[in-house]
CSV table of C-alpha atoms in Angstrom, one decimal:
chain,number,residue,atom,x,y,z
A,1,MET,CA,94.9,87.3,69.1
A,2,THR,CA,95.8,90.6,67.7
A,3,TYR,CA,96.4,94.0,69.3
A,4,VAL,CA,97.7,97.4,68.3
A,5,PRO,CA,101.2,97.8,69.7
A,6,LEU,CA,102.1,101.3,71.1
A,7,ASP,CA,105.2,103.1,70.0
A,8,ILE,CA,107.0,106.0,71.7
A,9,THR,CA,105.1,108.7,69.9
A,10,ASP,CA,101.8,107.2,71.1
A,11,LEU,CA,103.0,107.4,74.7
A,12,MET,CA,104.2,111.0,74.3
A,13,LEU,CA,100.8,111.9,72.9
A,14,ALA,CA,99.2,110.3,76.0
A,15,ALA,CA,101.7,112.2,78.2
A,16,SER,CA,100.5,115.5,76.8
A,17,LEU,CA,97.4,115.1,79.0
A,18,LEU,CA,99.7,115.6,82.0
A,19,ILE,CA,100.1,119.2,80.9
A,20,ALA,CA,96.4,119.6,81.6
A,21,ASN,CA,97.0,118.3,85.1
A,22,GLY,CA,99.8,120.9,85.5
A,23,LEU,CA,97.5,123.7,84.3
A,24,ILE,CA,94.8,122.7,86.7
A,25,SER,CA,97.3,122.6,89.5
A,26,ILE,CA,98.6,126.1,88.6
A,27,ALA,CA,95.1,127.5,88.0
A,28,PHE,CA,93.8,126.4,91.4
A,29,ARG,CA,97.2,126.9,93.1
A,30,LEU,CA,97.3,123.3,94.3
A,31,LYS,CA,101.1,123.2,94.2
A,32,LEU,CA,100.9,119.7,92.8
A,33,GLU,CA,102.9,120.4,89.6
A,34,ARG,CA,106.2,119.0,91.0
A,35,SER,CA,104.4,116.0,92.5
A,36,PHE,CA,102.8,115.2,89.2
A,37,VAL,CA,106.1,115.3,87.3
A,38,ILE,CA,107.8,113.2,89.9
A,39,ALA,CA,105.0,110.7,90.1
A,40,ALA,CA,104.8,110.4,86.3
A,41,LEU,CA,108.6,109.9,86.0
A,42,ARG,CA,108.6,107.3,88.8
A,43,MET,CA,105.9,105.4,87.1
A,44,VAL,CA,107.7,105.4,83.7
A,45,VAL,CA,111.0,104.4,85.3
A,46,GLN,CA,109.5,101.7,87.6
A,47,LEU,CA,107.4,100.1,84.9
A,48,SER,CA,110.3,100.1,82.4
A,49,ILE,CA,112.5,98.3,84.9
A,50,VAL,CA,109.8,95.9,85.9
A,51,SER,CA,108.9,95.1,82.2
A,52,LEU,CA,112.6,94.5,81.4
A,53,ALA,CA,113.0,92.3,84.5
A,54,LEU,CA,109.9,90.3,83.7
A,55,THR,CA,111.1,89.9,80.0
A,56,PHE,CA,114.3,88.4,81.4
A,57,ILE,CA,112.5,86.2,83.9
A,58,PHE,CA,110.0,84.9,81.4
A,59,GLN,CA,112.9,84.0,79.1
A,60,VAL,CA,115.0,82.1,81.6
A,61,ASN,CA,111.9,80.4,83.0
A,62,ASP,CA,113.8,79.3,86.1
A,63,PRO,CA,111.9,78.8,89.5
A,64,ARG,CA,114.8,80.4,91.4
A,65,TRP,CA,114.5,83.7,89.5
A,66,THR,CA,110.7,83.6,89.9
A,67,ALA,CA,111.1,83.1,93.7
A,68,PHE,CA,113.7,85.9,93.8
A,69,PHE,CA,111.3,88.3,92.1
A,70,ALA,CA,108.4,87.3,94.3
A,71,ILE,CA,110.5,88.0,97.4
A,72,LEU,CA,111.4,91.4,96.0
A,73,MET,CA,107.7,92.1,95.6
A,74,GLY,CA,107.1,90.9,99.1
A,75,ALA,CA,109.8,93.3,100.4
A,76,ALA,CA,108.2,96.2,98.6
A,77,ALA,CA,104.9,95.3,100.1
A,78,ALA,CA,106.4,95.1,103.5
A,79,TYR,CA,107.8,98.6,103.2
A,80,GLU,CA,104.4,99.9,101.9
A,81,VAL,CA,102.3,98.3,104.7
A,82,ASN,CA,104.5,99.5,107.5
A,83,TYR,CA,104.8,103.0,105.9
A,84,ARG,CA,101.0,103.3,105.5
A,85,GLN,CA,100.0,102.8,109.1
A,86,GLU,CA,99.3,105.7,111.3
A,87,ARG,CA,100.4,104.4,114.7
A,88,ARG,CA,102.3,101.2,114.5
A,89,VAL,CA,103.1,98.6,117.2
A,90,LYS,CA,106.7,99.0,118.2
A,91,GLY,CA,109.3,96.3,117.4
A,92,ALA,CA,110.6,94.0,114.7
A,93,ILE,CA,107.8,91.4,115.3
A,94,ALA,CA,105.2,93.9,114.4
A,95,ILE,CA,106.9,94.8,111.2
A,96,ALA,CA,107.3,91.1,110.4
A,97,LEU,CA,103.6,90.5,111.1
A,98,ALA,CA,102.5,93.4,108.8
A,99,ALA,CA,104.9,92.2,106.1
A,100,GLY,CA,104.3,88.5,106.6
A,101,ALA,CA,100.5,88.4,106.6
A,102,PRO,CA,100.1,89.6,103.0
A,103,PHE,CA,103.1,87.6,101.8
A,104,LEU,CA,101.9,84.4,103.3
A,105,ALA,CA,98.3,85.0,102.0
A,106,GLY,CA,99.6,85.9,98.6
A,107,LEU,CA,101.8,82.8,98.5
A,108,VAL,CA,99.0,80.4,99.5
A,109,ALA,CA,96.6,81.8,97.0
A,110,THR,CA,99.1,81.9,94.2
A,111,LEU,CA,100.3,78.3,94.7
A,112,PHE,CA,96.7,77.2,94.9
A,113,ALA,CA,96.1,78.9,91.5
A,114,ALA,CA,99.3,77.5,90.0
A,115,ILE,CA,98.9,73.9,91.1
A,116,ALA,CA,95.1,73.4,91.2
A,117,ILE,CA,93.4,76.0,89.0
A,118,VAL,CA,95.4,77.4,86.1
A,119,ALA,CA,98.0,74.7,86.2
A,120,PRO,CA,100.4,76.1,83.6
A,121,ASP,CA,103.2,74.1,82.2
A,122,PRO,CA,105.6,74.1,84.0
A,123,TRP,CA,103.6,74.9,87.2
A,124,TYR,CA,106.1,77.6,88.2
A,125,ALA,CA,105.8,79.5,84.8
A,126,PRO,CA,106.6,83.1,85.9
A,127,ARG,CA,104.2,84.5,83.2
A,128,TYR,CA,101.3,83.2,85.3
A,129,LEU,CA,102.8,83.1,88.8
A,130,LEU,CA,104.1,86.6,89.1
A,131,PRO,CA,101.1,88.6,87.9
A,132,ILE,CA,98.8,86.6,90.1
A,133,PHE,CA,101.1,86.9,93.1
A,134,GLY,CA,101.2,90.7,92.5
A,135,MET,CA,97.5,91.0,92.5
A,136,MET,CA,97.1,88.8,95.6
A,137,LEU,CA,99.9,90.7,97.4
A,138,GLY,CA,98.4,94.2,96.6
A,139,ASN,CA,94.9,93.3,97.8
A,140,ALA,CA,96.1,91.4,100.9
A,141,LEU,CA,98.3,94.4,101.7
A,142,THR,CA,95.3,96.8,101.6
A,143,GLY,CA,93.3,94.4,103.9
A,144,THR,CA,96.2,94.1,106.3
A,145,SER,CA,96.9,97.8,106.7
A,146,LEU,CA,93.2,98.4,107.2
A,147,VAL,CA,93.0,95.8,109.9
A,148,LEU,CA,96.0,97.1,111.7
A,149,ASP,CA,94.9,100.7,111.5
A,150,THR,CA,91.4,100.0,112.7
A,151,LEU,CA,92.7,97.8,115.5
A,152,THR,CA,95.2,100.2,116.9
A,153,GLN,CA,92.7,103.1,116.7
A,154,GLY,CA,90.0,101.0,118.3
A,155,VAL,CA,92.1,99.9,121.3
A,156,GLN,CA,93.0,103.6,122.0
A,157,ARG,CA,89.5,104.8,121.6
A,158,GLU,CA,87.9,102.0,123.7
A,159,ARG,CA,90.6,101.6,126.2
A,160,THR,CA,88.2,102.2,129.2
A,161,ALA,CA,85.8,99.5,128.0
A,162,ILE,CA,88.5,97.0,127.2
A,163,GLU,CA,90.2,97.5,130.6
A,164,ALA,CA,86.8,97.2,132.3
A,165,ARG,CA,86.3,93.8,130.7
A,166,LEU,CA,89.9,92.7,131.6
A,167,ALA,CA,89.3,93.9,135.2
A,168,LEU,CA,86.2,91.7,135.3
A,169,GLY,CA,88.3,88.7,134.4
A,170,ALA,CA,87.9,88.6,130.6
A,171,THR,CA,90.8,87.1,128.5
A,172,ARG,CA,92.5,89.4,126.0
A,173,PHE,CA,90.5,87.9,123.0
A,174,GLU,CA,87.2,88.4,124.9
A,175,ALA,CA,88.1,91.9,125.9
A,176,LEU,CA,89.1,92.9,122.4
A,177,ASP,CA,86.4,91.0,120.5
A,178,ASN,CA,84.4,94.1,119.5
A,179,VAL,CA,87.5,95.9,118.3
A,180,LEU,CA,88.8,92.8,116.5
A,181,ARG,CA,85.5,92.1,114.8
A,182,ARG,CA,85.3,95.7,113.5
A,183,ALA,CA,88.9,95.5,112.3
A,184,LEU,CA,88.2,92.3,110.4
A,185,THR,CA,85.0,93.7,108.8
A,186,THR,CA,86.9,96.8,107.7
A,187,GLY,CA,89.7,94.7,106.2
A,188,LEU,CA,87.2,92.6,104.2
A,189,THR,CA,85.0,95.4,103.0
A,190,PRO,CA,87.1,96.5,99.9
A,191,ILE,CA,87.0,93.0,98.3
A,192,LEU,CA,83.3,92.7,99.1
A,193,THR,CA,82.5,96.0,97.5
A,194,ALA,CA,84.8,95.2,94.5
A,195,MET,CA,83.1,91.9,93.9
A,196,ALA,CA,79.6,93.5,94.1
A,197,ALA,CA,80.5,96.5,91.8
A,198,THR,CA,82.7,94.6,89.3
A,199,GLY,CA,81.3,94.9,85.8
A,200,ILE,CA,78.7,97.5,86.6
A,201,VAL,CA,80.8,100.4,87.9
A,202,SER,CA,84.1,99.5,86.4
A,203,LEU,CA,85.7,96.9,84.2
A,204,PRO,CA,88.6,95.4,86.3
A,205,GLY,CA,92.1,96.4,85.1
A,206,MET,CA,93.1,92.8,84.4
A,207,MET,CA,90.1,92.0,82.3
A,208,THR,CA,90.5,95.3,80.4
A,209,GLY,CA,94.1,94.4,79.7
A,210,GLN,CA,93.3,91.0,78.4
A,211,ILE,CA,90.5,92.4,76.2
A,212,LEU,CA,92.9,95.1,74.8
A,213,ALA,CA,95.4,92.3,74.2
A,214,GLY,CA,92.9,90.5,72.0
A,215,VAL,CA,91.4,87.9,74.3
A,216,ASP,CA,87.8,87.0,73.9
A,217,PRO,CA,85.7,88.9,76.6
A,218,VAL,CA,84.1,85.8,77.9
A,219,ALA,CA,87.5,84.1,78.5
A,220,ALA,CA,88.8,87.4,80.1
A,221,ALA,CA,85.7,87.5,82.4
A,222,LYS,CA,86.4,83.9,83.5
A,223,TYR,CA,89.9,84.8,84.4
A,224,GLN,CA,88.6,87.8,86.3
A,225,VAL,CA,86.2,85.8,88.2
A,226,MET,CA,88.9,83.3,89.2
A,227,ILE,CA,91.1,86.2,90.3
A,228,MET,CA,88.4,87.8,92.4
A,229,PHE,CA,87.8,84.6,94.2
A,230,LEU,CA,91.5,84.2,94.8
A,231,ILE,CA,91.7,87.7,96.1
A,232,SER,CA,88.9,87.2,98.6
A,233,GLY,CA,90.7,84.1,99.8
A,234,ALA,CA,94.0,85.8,100.1
A,235,THR,CA,92.5,88.9,101.8
A,236,GLY,CA,90.7,86.6,104.2
A,237,ILE,CA,93.9,84.8,105.2
A,238,ALA,CA,95.9,88.0,105.5
A,239,VAL,CA,93.2,89.9,107.5
A,240,VAL,CA,92.8,87.1,110.0
A,241,ALA,CA,96.5,86.5,110.5
A,242,ALA,CA,97.1,90.2,110.9
A,243,GLY,CA,94.1,90.7,113.2
A,244,LEU,CA,94.9,87.8,115.6
A,245,GLY,CA,98.7,88.7,115.5
A,246,ALA,CA,98.0,92.3,116.3
A,247,VAL,CA,95.7,91.4,119.3
A,248,LEU,CA,98.6,89.3,120.7
A,249,LEU,CA,101.0,92.2,120.2
A,250,ILE,CA,99.0,94.9,121.9
A,251,THR,CA,98.3,92.7,124.9
A,252,ASP,CA,100.6,90.5,126.9
A,253,GLU,CA,100.6,87.0,128.3
A,254,ARG,CA,99.1,88.4,131.6
A,255,HIS,CA,96.1,89.5,129.5
A,256,ARG,CA,96.9,93.2,130.0
A,257,LEU,CA,96.3,95.9,127.4
A,258,ARG,CA,99.7,97.3,126.4
A,259,LEU,CA,99.1,100.7,124.8
A,260,ASP,CA,102.8,101.5,125.7
A,261,ARG,CA,103.7,99.2,122.8
A,262,LEU,CA,102.2,101.6,120.3
A,263,GLU,CA,104.5,104.1,118.7
A,264,SER,CA,103.8,107.7,119.8
B,1,MET,CA,94.3,88.2,153.2
B,2,LEU,CA,95.9,90.3,150.5
B,3,ARG,CA,99.6,90.9,150.9
B,4,VAL,CA,101.7,93.3,148.8
B,5,GLU,CA,105.5,93.0,148.9
B,6,HIS,CA,108.0,95.4,147.4
B,7,LEU,CA,105.5,96.6,144.8
B,8,LYS,CA,107.3,99.2,142.7
B,9,VAL,CA,104.6,101.6,141.3
B,10,GLY,CA,105.8,104.6,139.3
B,11,SER,CA,108.2,106.8,141.3
B,12,LEU,CA,106.9,105.6,144.6
B,13,PRO,CA,109.3,103.7,146.9
B,14,ALA,CA,108.6,99.9,147.0
B,15,LEU,CA,105.4,99.3,149.0
B,16,THR,CA,104.8,96.5,151.4
B,17,PHE,CA,101.5,96.0,153.3
B,18,ALA,CA,98.7,93.6,154.0
B,19,VAL,CA,95.0,93.8,154.2
B,20,ALA,CA,93.1,91.2,156.3
B,21,ASP,CA,89.8,89.7,155.3
B,22,GLY,CA,87.0,92.0,156.1
B,23,GLU,CA,89.2,95.0,156.5
B,24,CYS,CA,89.5,98.2,154.6
B,25,LEU,CA,92.7,99.9,153.6
B,26,ALA,CA,92.3,103.5,152.5
B,27,ILE,CA,94.8,104.9,150.1
B,28,GLU,CA,95.1,108.6,150.5
B,29,GLY,CA,97.1,111.2,148.6
B,30,PRO,CA,96.8,114.2,146.3
B,31,SER,CA,95.9,113.7,142.6
B,32,GLY,CA,98.8,112.3,140.7
B,33,SER,CA,100.3,110.6,143.8
B,34,GLY,CA,99.7,107.2,142.3
B,35,LYS,CA,96.5,105.9,143.9
B,36,THR,CA,95.0,104.6,140.7
B,37,ARG,CA,98.3,103.2,139.5
B,38,LEU,CA,98.7,101.3,142.8
B,39,LEU,CA,95.2,99.8,142.5
B,40,ARG,CA,95.8,98.9,138.8
B,41,ALA,CA,99.1,97.3,139.7
B,42,ILE,CA,97.5,95.1,142.4
B,43,ALA,CA,94.8,94.0,139.8
B,44,ASP,CA,97.7,93.2,137.5
B,45,LEU,CA,96.5,95.6,134.8
B,46,ASP,CA,99.9,97.3,134.6
B,47,GLN,CA,103.3,95.7,134.4
B,48,VAL,CA,105.1,96.4,137.7
B,49,GLU,CA,107.8,94.7,139.8
B,50,GLY,CA,107.1,93.1,143.1
B,51,HIS,CA,104.8,90.5,144.5
B,52,VAL,CA,101.1,90.4,145.4
B,53,PHE,CA,99.7,87.4,147.3
B,54,LEU,CA,96.1,86.5,147.9
B,55,ASP,CA,95.9,83.9,150.7
B,56,GLY,CA,99.6,83.0,150.0
B,57,VAL,CA,99.1,82.6,146.2
B,58,GLU,CA,101.2,85.0,144.2
B,59,ARG,CA,99.4,86.6,141.2
B,60,ARG,CA,101.8,85.0,138.7
B,61,GLU,CA,100.8,81.5,139.8
B,62,LEU,CA,97.4,82.3,138.3
B,63,THR,CA,96.5,83.5,134.8
B,64,GLY,CA,95.7,87.2,134.5
B,65,PRO,CA,92.0,86.6,134.2
B,66,GLN,CA,91.9,84.2,137.1
B,67,TRP,CA,93.7,86.7,139.3
B,68,ARG,CA,91.3,89.5,138.3
B,69,ARG,CA,88.3,87.4,138.9
B,70,ALA,CA,89.4,87.3,142.6
B,71,VAL,CA,91.0,90.7,142.9
B,72,ARG,CA,88.6,93.1,141.3
B,73,TYR,CA,89.5,96.6,140.2
B,74,VAL,CA,86.6,99.0,139.8
B,75,ALA,CA,87.7,102.0,137.9
B,76,ALA,CA,86.6,105.6,138.7
B,77,GLU,CA,85.3,105.9,135.2
B,78,ALA,CA,83.1,103.0,134.3
B,79,GLY,CA,83.8,101.4,131.0
B,80,TRP,CA,81.0,99.9,128.9
B,81,TRP,CA,81.1,97.9,125.7
B,82,THR,CA,77.4,97.4,125.0
B,83,ASP,CA,74.5,99.7,124.3
B,84,THR,CA,72.6,98.7,127.4
B,85,ALA,CA,73.9,97.4,130.7
B,86,ARG,CA,72.1,94.0,130.8
B,87,PRO,CA,74.4,92.1,128.3
B,88,ALA,CA,77.5,93.4,130.1
B,89,ILE,CA,76.3,92.0,133.5
B,90,SER,CA,77.3,88.5,134.4
B,91,GLN,CA,75.1,86.1,132.6
B,92,THR,CA,75.1,83.1,135.0
B,93,GLY,CA,71.9,82.7,137.0
B,94,THR,CA,73.2,83.2,140.6
B,95,ALA,CA,75.5,86.0,139.6
B,96,SER,CA,72.9,87.9,137.7
B,97,ALA,CA,70.4,87.5,140.6
B,98,ARG,CA,73.0,88.8,143.0
B,99,THR,CA,73.8,91.8,140.7
B,100,GLY,CA,70.0,92.4,140.5
B,101,ARG,CA,69.7,92.6,144.3
B,102,MET,CA,72.7,95.0,144.4
B,103,ILE,CA,71.2,97.2,141.8
B,104,THR,CA,68.1,97.5,144.1
B,105,THR,CA,70.4,98.1,147.1
B,106,LEU,CA,72.1,100.9,145.2
B,107,GLY,CA,68.8,102.7,144.6
B,108,LEU,CA,68.4,101.7,141.0
B,109,THR,CA,65.6,99.6,139.4
B,110,ASP,CA,65.9,96.5,137.2
B,111,ALA,CA,64.4,98.6,134.3
B,112,ILE,CA,67.6,100.7,134.1
B,113,LEU,CA,69.5,97.6,132.7
B,114,ASP,CA,67.6,98.0,129.4
B,115,LYS,CA,68.0,101.7,129.0
B,116,PRO,CA,70.7,103.0,126.6
B,117,LEU,CA,73.8,103.6,128.7
B,118,SER,CA,74.4,106.9,126.9
B,119,GLN,CA,71.2,108.2,128.4
B,120,LEU,CA,72.1,107.4,132.0
B,121,SER,CA,73.8,109.8,134.3
B,122,THR,CA,77.5,109.3,135.3
B,123,GLY,CA,76.4,108.4,138.8
B,124,GLU,CA,74.0,105.8,137.5
B,125,ARG,CA,76.6,104.2,135.3
B,126,GLN,CA,79.1,104.3,138.2
B,127,ARG,CA,76.7,102.4,140.5
B,128,LEU,CA,75.9,99.9,137.8
B,129,ALA,CA,79.6,99.3,137.3
B,130,LEU,CA,79.9,98.6,141.1
B,131,ALA,CA,77.0,96.2,141.0
B,132,ARG,CA,78.5,94.5,137.9
B,133,ALA,CA,81.9,94.1,139.7
B,134,LEU,CA,80.3,92.4,142.7
B,135,GLY,CA,78.2,89.9,140.8
B,136,ASP,CA,80.7,87.0,140.8
B,137,GLU,CA,81.8,87.6,144.4
B,138,PRO,CA,85.5,88.6,144.1
B,139,ARG,CA,87.7,88.1,147.2
B,140,VAL,CA,89.2,91.6,147.1
B,141,LEU,CA,87.7,94.9,146.0
B,142,LEU,CA,89.9,97.7,144.7
B,143,LEU,CA,87.6,100.7,144.6
B,144,ASP,CA,88.8,103.8,142.8
B,145,GLU,CA,86.7,106.8,143.9
B,146,PRO,CA,83.5,104.7,144.2
B,147,THR,CA,81.4,107.7,145.2
B,148,GLY,CA,83.2,110.2,142.9
B,149,ALA,CA,80.1,111.0,140.8
B,150,LEU,CA,77.4,110.4,143.4
B,151,ASP,CA,75.2,112.7,145.5
B,152,ALA,CA,74.9,112.2,149.3
B,153,THR,CA,72.1,109.7,149.2
B,154,SER,CA,73.7,107.5,146.6
B,155,SER,CA,77.0,107.8,148.4
B,156,ALA,CA,75.4,106.5,151.6
B,157,LEU,CA,74.0,103.5,149.8
B,158,VAL,CA,77.4,102.7,148.2
B,159,GLU,CA,79.0,103.0,151.7
B,160,GLU,CA,76.5,100.6,153.1
B,161,LEU,CA,77.2,98.2,150.3
B,162,ILE,CA,81.0,98.4,150.9
B,163,ARG,CA,80.4,97.8,154.6
B,164,PHE,CA,78.3,94.8,153.8
B,165,GLN,CA,81.0,93.4,151.5
B,166,MET,CA,83.5,93.7,154.4
B,167,LEU,CA,81.1,91.9,156.7
B,168,ALA,CA,81.0,89.1,154.1
B,169,GLY,CA,84.8,88.8,154.6
B,170,ARG,CA,86.1,90.7,151.6
B,171,SER,CA,89.1,92.9,151.8
B,172,VAL,CA,88.6,96.4,150.4
B,173,LEU,CA,91.2,98.8,149.1
B,174,LEU,CA,89.6,102.2,148.9
B,175,ALA,CA,91.0,105.3,147.1
B,176,SER,CA,88.8,108.2,147.8
B,177,HIS,CA,89.0,112.0,148.2
B,178,ASP,CA,86.0,111.8,150.6
B,179,VAL,CA,87.7,112.1,154.0
B,180,LEU,CA,84.5,111.4,155.9
B,181,LEU,CA,83.8,108.2,154.0
B,182,VAL,CA,87.4,107.1,154.5
B,183,GLY,CA,87.2,108.0,158.2
B,184,ARG,CA,84.1,105.8,158.6
B,185,LEU,CA,85.3,102.8,156.6
B,186,ALA,CA,89.1,102.5,156.9
B,187,HIS,CA,90.8,100.3,159.4
B,188,VAL,CA,94.3,101.2,158.0
B,189,ARG,CA,95.4,104.1,155.9
B,190,LEU,CA,98.2,104.4,153.4
B,191,GLN,CA,99.3,107.9,152.8
B,192,LEU,CA,101.0,108.6,149.4
B,193,ALA,CA,103.0,111.8,149.4
B,194,ARG,CA,103.1,114.4,146.6
B,195,PRO,CA,104.7,113.0,143.5
B,196,GLN,CA,107.9,115.1,143.8
B,197,PRO,CA,110.6,115.4,145.2
B,198,ALA,CA,110.8,112.7,147.9
B,199,VAL,CA,108.0,110.3,148.8
B,200,SER,CA,107.6,108.5,152.0
B,201,PRO,CA,104.4,106.4,152.4
B,202,THR,CA,103.4,105.8,156.0
B,203,ALA,CA,100.7,103.4,157.2
B,204,THR,CA,98.9,104.3,160.4
B,205,ARG,CA,96.6,101.9,162.2
B,206,ARG,CA,93.6,102.9,164.3
B,207,ASN,CA,91.0,101.0,166.2
B,208,SER,CA,88.1,99.5,164.3
B,209,PRO,CA,85.4,102.0,163.3
């Protein structure tokens, strides 16, 4: 396995392309110059810190440090999923659900990969666990926020129909089944599209990375296939947990629709 | 017999009243006085303090769906969750036969059940919703503007249907702006005052219609 390492001048050469973005922004008066600079700086700083942290964690190779880093990633995901939603359900339980669904799904899928599929030695080797966990978390998070958004928008739009069903004696899951089904479909669509388009429209980032790092394309493709299956599993778990949990949160034990529990 | 005790709806004072089997209580008051909220509260669709009993059984002794199968709220604006009415109507044999008869009683035909709901008039959807609500024979009917979108002929058919439901022993709570309809149907009236500043509901009783 050989690859061409990059040095600082290579990166500065690549960064010069940002000037093009700046010029576009000025030419079309997009007012994005500042945002571009800030976003680029954030990326450099964040990736530097993460790469240094990962170097340290790979060296100590201690399950406690691995777990600690995984929890930090989960916390960042929790912030992201709650920040992304348009109209959240009020209360700490809702935040815990939005954060917990992707975390749980990512954990299950990653442990499954670590113990049964990849089985590195030791099984908790952070070099395998953390990147896999990150990919699971990211995709489960997208699914979760799509489900929660679709569901909260759906119950507001279809309030009359839902309450008509409740008034006729339907339970909360019966009354919300159309909305829930649509939310779950929306949450699962990205991974479906990704699987169908992979290799034709785009080479997935992970596979590209492995090929650039000198791995045989067939071996890289095998890894990518495994990752895609894991992602669909993780997304499925997260989407179902978030969907069922959200139905319980926007209704109550008397099977009433509680739109008052949505943030205004 | 439906009994309401100390029901606290919005800014209204706590309400206590009873409606006997086969009787009609009319709820009157200007828009915004809380007629809809009161009916929704009795159907347990909103969270409110106080007690509602049906034949001595408090609503919290039953699950929400059980209660609403007996105490049926029919909203002024009918909600639909399917493209045509048929799948949204009770599917059990006797209930759907009963709903079918009511659709005829209300001046509609069976064919309307398979037409796209979006192509029906508001009045047709409202009558369909009423027939849908009566299919499984609830004990109490909470009717919110049941003739709101109807012409005189259809209103008369709905009125007859309500009268028939009362003869069958059902209690009816009727919120309506149609004073003539209320005058003909109501045994008891509950007057809700303007929302502000002070509210004093009074119930007056008159002889049977």
